[in-house]
Amino acid sequence: MYTQSFSVPDGTEDVKSVGLKAIPKALNAQDADLQAAFDARIDADGRIEPREWMPEAYRKTLVRQISQHAHSEIVGMLPEGNWVSRAPSLKRKTILIAKVQDEAGHGLYLYSAAETLGTSRDQMLDALHTGKAKYSSIFNYPTLNWADVGVVGWLVDGAAIMNQVPLCRCSYGPYARAMVRVCKEESFHQRQGYEALLVMMQGTAEQKAMVQDAVNRWWWKCLAMFGPPDADSPNSAQGMRWGIKRISNDDLRQKFVDATVPQAKVLGVTLPDPDLKWNEARQAHDYGQIDWDEFWATVNGNGPCNKERLGARVKAWNDGAWVREAALAHAQKQQQRQMKEAA
Ligand SMILES: [Fe+2]
Ligand SMILES: [Fe+2]
């Protein structure tokens, strides 16, 4: 997983001024040449690689976006990890463990991609642990029953795929390459969730009701995952110009709605939106109003599980201190031994 457009400002930044404002006003002659070469590469749909010159604002935007993405992957392990010990069968447990483990891997690729931009893992994790860095708002909601695990796979991973497939064509090479593998794994995540729900929908009336209840609770939050409407999304234009973002928040959201409606029909669930209907003229579905106040409240730390999620990450970091210390001591010992042998 997961994105929420990955362009929400982190805690230390001003919501309206991030992005465009960060572009330097005046460049010296050498920088102007480098900037021109960079612009030409972007215009030709080329890739930018770690050691190449890039505008500071481009670097800063990528560090924010890729680190938010990495944080989302590892925080995203928590709502589902919570169900590993309670999965209803060995088969479901195996699938869920594999999925949660994939998310850890996604976090690691993404931290590595962000490190190529000159930021350290410790800096990124410190920003997460002190509450400065954002992660996807979707993980601040609880997974109340087993159907939630299926719905998270179907809808949350489904929304993540919509968002992440265009990132495979992102202008920054390491981010784009990481996304290719991530998207393949997300596809498995989405299918396992959908298949788990299909089985439940062939079960008892109580199981069917559980699925419908989970869909009701997650649907609107998944639509909000695509980020604020284009008109209120200050970073989008610059992200598009730089080839980081390829499709706008509203267009991605529309694609997700149009893809999900027929899947809901096959599954036999109702999507909880009375305004959801096919619009013949637009050849797309109309849908109702998203509660953006709730979205921003959750992004800004006041969702139902924000404190729990952050607390779990900080505890894991503190509990792992002895492992980091032991690994460092071992590496130092090895180094000393090698130096002694070489002397
Ligand atoms: Fe993921
Ligand atoms: Fe996933």
Short mmCIF file of C-alpha atoms and ligand atoms in Angstrom, two decimals:
data_model
loop_
_atom_site.label_atom_id
_atom_site.label_comp_id
_atom_site.label_asym_id
_atom_site.label_seq_id
_atom_site.Cartn_x
_atom_site.Cartn_y
_atom_site.Cartn_z
CA MET A 1 0.00 0.00 0.00
CA TYR A 2 -0.65 3.03 0.08
CA THR A 3 -1.13 6.55 -0.93
CA GLN A 4 -3.37 9.45 -0.23
CA SER A 5 -1.90 11.28 -3.18
CA PHE A 6 1.27 11.40 -1.05
CA SER A 7 1.36 15.10 -1.30
CA VAL A 8 -0.09 16.16 2.01
CA PRO A 9 2.35 18.42 3.80
CA ASP A 10 4.20 17.03 6.81
CA GLY A 11 3.67 18.59 10.23
CA THR A 12 6.26 21.33 9.88
CA GLU A 13 5.00 22.62 6.54
CA ASP A 14 2.35 25.11 5.62
CA VAL A 15 -0.54 23.37 3.85
CA LYS A 16 -1.01 25.95 1.13
CA SER A 17 2.57 26.92 0.37
CA VAL A 18 4.32 23.59 -0.06
CA GLY A 19 5.64 22.74 -3.52
CA LEU A 20 5.40 25.64 -5.90
CA LYS A 21 6.74 28.17 -3.43
CA ALA A 22 9.85 26.13 -2.86
CA ILE A 23 11.21 26.83 -6.36
CA PRO A 24 14.15 29.24 -6.18
CA LYS A 25 13.37 32.57 -7.84
CA ALA A 26 16.78 33.38 -9.31
CA LEU A 27 19.35 30.92 -10.62
CA ASN A 28 22.99 31.58 -11.46
CA ALA A 29 24.15 30.81 -15.01
CA GLN A 30 25.43 27.32 -14.17
CA ASP A 31 22.29 26.37 -12.28
CA ALA A 32 20.16 27.80 -15.10
CA ASP A 33 21.92 25.44 -17.54
CA LEU A 34 21.41 22.50 -15.19
CA GLN A 35 17.78 23.46 -14.69
CA ALA A 36 17.28 23.67 -18.47
CA ALA A 37 18.81 20.21 -18.92
CA PHE A 38 16.60 18.85 -16.13
CA ASP A 39 13.47 20.41 -17.67
CA ALA A 40 14.36 18.99 -21.09
CA ARG A 41 14.76 15.50 -19.58
CA ILE A 42 11.40 15.78 -17.84
CA ASP A 43 9.73 17.08 -21.02
CA ALA A 44 11.16 14.12 -22.96
CA ASP A 45 9.67 11.78 -20.32
CA GLY A 46 13.16 10.71 -19.23
CA ARG A 47 14.25 9.45 -15.82
CA ILE A 48 16.24 11.35 -13.20
CA GLU A 49 18.80 9.23 -11.34
CA PRO A 50 20.26 9.74 -7.84
CA ARG A 51 23.61 11.32 -8.71
CA GLU A 52 22.22 13.72 -11.29
CA TRP A 53 21.47 17.37 -10.68
CA MET A 54 17.92 18.10 -9.65
CA PRO A 55 16.20 21.21 -8.30
CA GLU A 56 16.14 21.31 -4.50
CA ALA A 57 12.34 21.55 -4.49
CA TYR A 58 12.09 18.37 -6.62
CA ARG A 59 14.39 16.56 -4.19
CA LYS A 60 12.45 17.83 -1.18
CA THR A 61 9.10 16.85 -2.68
CA LEU A 62 10.35 13.34 -3.45
CA VAL A 63 11.81 12.88 0.03
CA ARG A 64 8.48 13.88 1.54
CA GLN A 65 6.40 11.74 -0.82
CA ILE A 66 8.57 8.61 -0.76
CA SER A 67 9.09 8.74 3.02
CA GLN A 68 5.34 9.23 3.60
CA HIS A 69 4.79 6.26 1.32
CA ALA A 70 7.35 4.16 3.27
CA HIS A 71 5.78 5.12 6.60
CA SER A 72 2.35 4.17 5.22
CA GLU A 73 3.61 0.72 4.28
CA ILE A 74 4.93 -0.08 7.74
CA VAL A 75 2.10 1.55 9.68
CA GLY A 76 -0.20 -0.31 7.27
CA MET A 77 1.09 -3.59 8.70
CA LEU A 78 -0.56 -2.85 12.04
CA PRO A 79 -4.33 -3.05 11.37
CA GLU A 80 -3.95 -6.40 9.60
CA GLY A 81 -1.10 -7.74 11.72
CA ASN A 82 -3.62 -7.48 14.52
CA TRP A 83 -5.54 -10.36 12.85
CA VAL A 84 -2.67 -12.79 12.18
CA SER A 85 -3.28 -14.68 15.42
CA ARG A 86 -7.06 -14.69 14.88
CA ALA A 87 -7.33 -15.66 11.20
CA PRO A 88 -10.13 -18.23 10.78
CA SER A 89 -8.00 -20.99 9.19
CA LEU A 90 -4.41 -21.98 8.57
CA LYS A 91 -4.83 -21.04 4.89
CA ARG A 92 -6.05 -17.52 5.74
CA LYS A 93 -3.32 -17.10 8.33
CA THR A 94 -0.61 -18.05 5.81
CA ILE A 95 -2.00 -15.64 3.23
CA LEU A 96 -2.27 -12.82 5.76
CA ILE A 97 1.27 -13.32 7.10
CA ALA A 98 2.59 -13.22 3.51
CA LYS A 99 0.69 -10.00 2.82
CA VAL A 100 1.78 -8.24 6.00
CA GLN A 101 5.37 -9.30 5.28
CA ASP A 102 5.08 -7.86 1.75
CA GLU A 103 4.14 -4.51 3.27
CA ALA A 104 7.31 -4.55 5.39
CA GLY A 105 9.27 -5.21 2.18
CA HIS A 106 7.52 -2.29 0.44
CA GLY A 107 8.54 -0.04 3.33
CA LEU A 108 12.15 -1.17 3.00
CA TYR A 109 12.33 -0.56 -0.79
CA LEU A 110 10.86 2.88 -0.27
CA TYR A 111 13.14 3.90 2.59
CA SER A 112 16.05 2.80 0.39
CA ALA A 113 14.70 4.85 -2.54
CA ALA A 114 14.37 7.92 -0.28
CA GLU A 115 17.91 7.41 1.03
CA THR A 116 19.26 7.87 -2.52
CA LEU A 117 18.06 11.48 -2.23
CA GLY A 118 20.42 12.17 0.66
CA THR A 119 18.20 11.61 3.67
CA SER A 120 18.95 8.95 6.28
CA ARG A 121 16.74 6.18 7.61
CA ASP A 122 17.18 7.57 11.12
CA GLN A 123 16.02 11.03 10.03
CA MET A 124 12.92 9.61 8.36
CA LEU A 125 12.01 7.39 11.30
CA ASP A 126 12.59 10.22 13.74
CA ALA A 127 10.14 12.36 11.76
CA LEU A 128 7.58 9.54 11.94
CA HIS A 129 8.09 8.87 15.65
CA THR A 130 7.86 12.51 16.65
CA GLY A 131 4.64 12.93 14.68
CA LYS A 132 6.14 15.36 12.12
CA ALA A 133 5.84 13.03 9.13
CA LYS A 134 2.49 11.95 7.77
CA TYR A 135 1.37 8.51 6.64
CA SER A 136 -1.83 7.44 4.93
CA SER A 137 -4.89 8.41 6.98
CA ILE A 138 -6.57 5.08 6.16
CA PHE A 139 -4.51 3.22 8.79
CA ASN A 140 -5.91 5.28 11.61
CA TYR A 141 -9.16 3.32 11.46
CA PRO A 142 -9.68 0.03 13.32
CA THR A 143 -10.15 -3.44 11.79
CA LEU A 144 -13.09 -4.60 13.91
CA ASN A 145 -13.80 -8.07 12.53
CA TRP A 146 -12.48 -10.60 10.03
CA ALA A 147 -14.48 -9.06 7.17
CA ASP A 148 -12.47 -5.87 7.67
CA VAL A 149 -9.33 -7.77 6.68
CA GLY A 150 -11.00 -8.80 3.40
CA VAL A 151 -12.29 -5.29 2.77
CA VAL A 152 -8.87 -3.76 3.45
CA GLY A 153 -7.44 -6.08 0.78
CA TRP A 154 -10.22 -5.43 -1.73
CA LEU A 155 -10.69 -1.69 -1.29
CA VAL A 156 -7.59 -0.28 0.44
CA ASP A 157 -5.09 -2.29 -1.59
CA GLY A 158 -7.35 -1.77 -4.63
CA ALA A 159 -7.14 2.01 -4.14
CA ALA A 160 -3.39 1.69 -3.60
CA ILE A 161 -3.00 -0.08 -6.97
CA MET A 162 -4.90 2.72 -8.76
CA ASN A 163 -2.57 5.24 -7.18
CA GLN A 164 0.66 3.31 -7.56
CA VAL A 165 0.47 1.95 -11.12
CA PRO A 166 1.05 5.47 -12.54
CA LEU A 167 4.01 5.84 -10.12
CA CYS A 168 5.80 3.08 -12.10
CA ARG A 169 6.28 5.87 -14.69
CA CYS A 170 7.45 8.42 -12.13
CA SER A 171 10.36 10.60 -13.31
CA TYR A 172 12.60 9.58 -10.39
CA GLY A 173 14.24 6.26 -11.34
CA PRO A 174 14.57 4.52 -7.94
CA TYR A 175 10.97 5.31 -6.99
CA ALA A 176 9.59 4.15 -10.34
CA ARG A 177 11.56 0.88 -10.25
CA ALA A 178 10.49 0.11 -6.67
CA MET A 179 6.86 0.56 -7.71
CA VAL A 180 7.00 -2.15 -10.39
CA ARG A 181 7.47 -4.94 -7.86
CA VAL A 182 5.24 -3.26 -5.26
CA CYS A 183 2.35 -3.13 -7.75
CA LYS A 184 2.66 -6.83 -8.57
CA GLU A 185 2.40 -7.65 -4.87
CA GLU A 186 -0.49 -5.21 -4.33
CA SER A 187 -2.38 -7.05 -7.04
CA PHE A 188 -2.12 -10.24 -4.96
CA HIS A 189 -3.24 -8.31 -1.87
CA GLN A 190 -6.33 -7.01 -3.63
CA ARG A 191 -7.27 -10.45 -4.96
CA GLN A 192 -6.81 -12.27 -1.67
CA GLY A 193 -9.11 -9.73 0.03
CA TYR A 194 -11.76 -10.03 -2.66
CA GLU A 195 -11.61 -13.83 -2.61
CA ALA A 196 -11.94 -13.92 1.19
CA LEU A 197 -15.07 -11.75 0.89
CA LEU A 198 -16.52 -13.90 -1.91
CA VAL A 199 -16.27 -16.92 0.41
CA MET A 200 -17.96 -15.04 3.26
CA MET A 201 -20.75 -13.88 0.93
CA GLN A 202 -21.55 -17.54 0.22
CA GLY A 203 -21.81 -18.19 3.95
CA THR A 204 -24.38 -17.48 6.65
CA ALA A 205 -26.59 -14.40 6.92
CA GLU A 206 -24.38 -13.26 9.79
CA GLN A 207 -21.23 -13.53 7.66
CA LYS A 208 -22.89 -11.58 4.83
CA ALA A 209 -23.91 -8.89 7.31
CA MET A 210 -20.31 -8.66 8.55
CA VAL A 211 -19.08 -8.03 5.01
CA GLN A 212 -21.71 -5.36 4.36
CA ASP A 213 -20.92 -3.67 7.67
CA ALA A 214 -17.20 -3.58 6.87
CA VAL A 215 -17.87 -2.18 3.39
CA ASN A 216 -20.08 0.52 4.92
CA ARG A 217 -17.33 1.58 7.30
CA TRP A 218 -14.46 1.57 4.78
CA TRP A 219 -15.96 2.83 1.50
CA TRP A 220 -15.83 6.59 2.08
CA LYS A 221 -12.44 6.42 3.77
CA CYS A 222 -11.05 4.62 0.70
CA LEU A 223 -12.38 7.36 -1.59
CA ALA A 224 -10.60 9.93 0.60
CA MET A 225 -7.32 7.99 0.20
CA PHE A 226 -6.87 9.60 -3.23
CA GLY A 227 -6.34 12.93 -1.52
CA PRO A 228 -8.15 16.27 -1.63
CA PRO A 229 -10.09 17.31 -4.75
CA ASP A 230 -7.85 18.68 -7.52
CA ALA A 231 -9.06 22.22 -6.83
CA ASP A 232 -7.80 21.99 -3.22
CA SER A 233 -4.61 20.08 -3.92
CA PRO A 234 -1.77 22.63 -3.91
CA ASN A 235 1.00 20.15 -4.76
CA SER A 236 -0.65 18.39 -7.67
CA ALA A 237 0.20 20.84 -10.48
CA GLN A 238 3.90 20.89 -9.62
CA GLY A 239 3.95 17.11 -9.13
CA MET A 240 2.45 16.69 -12.62
CA ARG A 241 4.93 19.15 -14.12
CA TRP A 242 7.80 17.15 -12.65
CA GLY A 243 6.44 13.81 -13.87
CA ILE A 244 6.09 12.55 -10.29
CA LYS A 245 2.32 12.49 -10.43
CA ARG A 246 0.77 11.30 -13.69
CA ILE A 247 -2.97 11.27 -12.99
CA SER A 248 -4.87 13.78 -10.83
CA ASN A 249 -6.51 12.84 -7.50
CA ASP A 250 -10.04 13.24 -8.90
CA ASP A 251 -9.28 11.21 -12.02
CA LEU A 252 -7.77 8.38 -9.96
CA ARG A 253 -10.77 8.43 -7.61
CA GLN A 254 -13.14 8.23 -10.59
CA LYS A 255 -11.23 5.28 -12.03
CA PHE A 256 -11.43 3.53 -8.67
CA VAL A 257 -15.20 4.08 -8.36
CA ASP A 258 -15.81 2.88 -11.92
CA ALA A 259 -13.68 -0.25 -11.38
CA THR A 260 -15.20 -1.08 -8.00
CA VAL A 261 -18.92 -0.79 -8.77
CA PRO A 262 -19.06 -3.98 -10.93
CA GLN A 263 -16.91 -5.85 -8.38
CA ALA A 264 -19.38 -4.92 -5.62
CA LYS A 265 -22.19 -6.23 -7.80
CA VAL A 266 -20.51 -9.61 -8.28
CA LEU A 267 -19.80 -9.77 -4.56
CA GLY A 268 -23.41 -8.92 -3.71
CA VAL A 269 -22.76 -5.91 -1.47
CA THR A 270 -24.18 -2.40 -1.62
CA LEU A 271 -21.78 0.54 -1.70
CA PRO A 272 -23.10 2.99 0.94
CA ASP A 273 -23.76 6.00 -1.28
CA PRO A 274 -27.33 6.90 -2.35
CA ASP A 275 -25.89 9.28 -4.98
CA LEU A 276 -23.84 6.58 -6.68
CA LYS A 277 -25.21 6.06 -10.21
CA TRP A 278 -24.07 5.64 -13.81
CA ASN A 279 -23.89 8.89 -15.76
CA GLU A 280 -24.47 8.07 -19.43
CA ALA A 281 -23.23 11.46 -20.66
CA ARG A 282 -19.94 11.26 -18.73
CA GLN A 283 -19.61 7.49 -19.25
CA ALA A 284 -18.65 7.32 -15.56
CA HIS A 285 -20.31 6.98 -12.17
CA ASP A 286 -21.48 10.01 -10.21
CA TYR A 287 -20.92 9.74 -6.48
CA GLY A 288 -21.73 11.68 -3.30
CA GLN A 289 -19.79 14.10 -1.15
CA ILE A 290 -16.70 12.96 0.77
CA ASP A 291 -16.37 14.23 4.35
CA TRP A 292 -13.10 16.19 4.04
CA ASP A 293 -13.34 17.54 7.58
CA GLU A 294 -13.07 13.98 8.86
CA PHE A 295 -10.18 13.28 6.47
CA TRP A 296 -8.16 16.30 7.66
CA ALA A 297 -8.95 15.61 11.32
CA THR A 298 -7.51 12.11 10.85
CA VAL A 299 -4.49 13.31 8.86
CA ASN A 300 -3.80 15.83 11.61
CA GLY A 301 -3.70 13.22 14.36
CA ASN A 302 -7.29 12.99 15.58
CA GLY A 303 -8.53 9.77 13.97
CA PRO A 304 -9.68 6.85 16.12
CA CYS A 305 -6.31 4.99 16.08
CA ASN A 306 -3.63 7.66 15.46
CA LYS A 307 -2.18 7.44 18.96
CA GLU A 308 -2.29 3.65 19.03
CA ARG A 309 -0.55 3.33 15.64
CA LEU A 310 2.21 5.78 16.44
CA GLY A 311 2.62 4.27 19.91
CA ALA A 312 3.08 0.80 18.35
CA ARG A 313 5.77 2.10 15.97
CA VAL A 314 7.66 3.94 18.71
CA LYS A 315 7.50 0.87 20.98
CA ALA A 316 8.82 -1.37 18.16
CA TRP A 317 11.69 1.09 17.60
CA ASN A 318 12.57 1.21 21.30
CA ASP A 319 12.23 -2.55 21.75
CA GLY A 320 14.61 -3.05 18.79
CA ALA A 321 17.34 -0.83 20.25
CA TRP A 322 19.36 -3.81 21.52
CA VAL A 323 19.31 -5.41 18.06
CA ARG A 324 20.66 -2.23 16.45
CA GLU A 325 23.32 -1.88 19.15
CA ALA A 326 24.38 -5.55 18.82
CA ALA A 327 24.53 -5.31 15.00
CA LEU A 328 26.63 -2.15 15.22
CA ALA A 329 29.01 -3.67 17.79
CA HIS A 330 29.39 -6.78 15.60
CA ALA A 331 30.09 -4.68 12.49
CA GLN A 332 32.69 -2.64 14.39
CA LYS A 333 34.38 -5.80 15.65
CA GLN A 334 34.50 -7.23 12.11
CA GLN A 335 35.97 -4.01 10.80
CA GLN A 336 38.67 -3.95 13.50
CA ARG A 337 39.56 -7.56 12.75
CA GLN A 338 39.85 -6.85 9.03
CA MET A 339 42.07 -3.83 9.69
CA LYS A 340 44.28 -5.89 11.99
CA GLU A 341 44.62 -8.62 9.36
CA ALA A 342 45.40 -6.08 6.65
CA ALA A 343 48.10 -4.41 8.82
FE FE B 1 2.20 -2.22 0.11
FE FE B 2 -0.78 -4.06 0.08
#
